[in-house]
XYZ file of C-alpha atoms in Angstrom:
86
model
C 129.910 108.207 97.803
C 131.520 111.557 97.319
C 133.577 112.996 100.353
C 133.994 116.739 100.541
C 137.236 117.916 99.580
C 140.214 119.231 102.452
C 142.252 122.243 101.860
C 145.492 122.583 103.446
C 146.704 126.052 105.080
C 149.775 126.938 104.588
C 152.080 129.414 106.555
C 154.704 131.078 104.278
C 158.203 132.168 105.981
C 159.560 135.322 105.630
C 162.397 137.576 106.951
C 160.331 139.901 109.008
C 157.221 138.316 110.609
C 158.711 137.377 114.299
C 158.669 133.948 115.555
C 156.513 134.528 118.623
C 153.823 136.056 116.411
C 153.714 133.120 114.206
C 153.333 130.608 117.051
C 150.801 133.562 118.308
C 148.539 132.904 115.040
C 148.501 129.137 115.276
C 147.281 129.220 119.028
C 144.708 132.272 118.237
C 143.480 131.296 115.016
C 144.275 127.658 114.218
C 143.773 126.311 118.004
C 147.365 124.956 118.722
C 148.948 124.299 121.224
C 152.223 125.766 122.664
C 153.985 122.547 121.736
C 152.510 122.242 118.496
C 152.385 125.754 117.492
C 156.333 125.911 117.981
C 157.039 122.967 115.911
C 154.891 124.025 112.897
C 156.763 127.397 113.369
C 159.870 125.675 113.409
C 158.900 124.171 110.007
C 158.202 127.439 108.562
C 161.438 129.045 109.486
C 163.811 126.189 108.626
C 161.965 124.336 105.287
C 160.067 127.973 104.239
C 156.288 126.657 104.752
C 154.458 124.996 107.250
C 151.156 123.169 107.724
C 148.699 125.083 109.862
C 145.826 122.968 109.619
C 143.661 120.533 107.168
C 140.212 121.589 107.066
C 137.017 121.889 104.699
C 137.497 124.504 102.110
C 135.129 127.427 103.660
C 137.045 126.898 107.732
C 140.384 126.739 105.130
C 139.697 130.204 103.355
C 138.196 131.802 106.910
C 141.336 130.587 108.761
C 143.429 132.210 105.974
C 141.513 135.257 106.036
C 141.852 135.569 109.890
C 145.471 135.311 109.768
C 146.166 137.672 106.728
C 143.745 140.227 108.818
C 146.114 139.963 111.924
C 149.125 139.976 110.104
C 148.135 143.177 108.221
C 146.639 144.805 111.602
C 150.200 143.986 113.265
C 152.068 145.236 110.427
C 153.861 141.721 109.329
C 154.007 140.502 105.807
C 153.179 137.016 107.030
C 151.393 135.166 103.947
C 149.151 132.100 103.968
C 147.916 129.982 101.102
C 145.099 127.282 100.554
C 145.823 124.363 98.998
C 143.785 121.145 98.389
C 144.595 117.741 99.855
C 145.269 115.225 96.889
């Protein structure tokens, strides 16, 4: 039986997006609670990237798109990528 592949949505660090905004994105788009969102934000900040969530392809793409749109609306360069879980 072939199971559908899963995809990681990864937030990438930059020097301009405020930490509070990253936490907001994680709560609003990725449905994380404040503790989880803060933990992921710190990973992004300290390690350069953090996994926002793992989803089916369509959901991962949609969440990545929503993330980029929200960042753009708020004039932040926050980037996120989608990569296949191997």
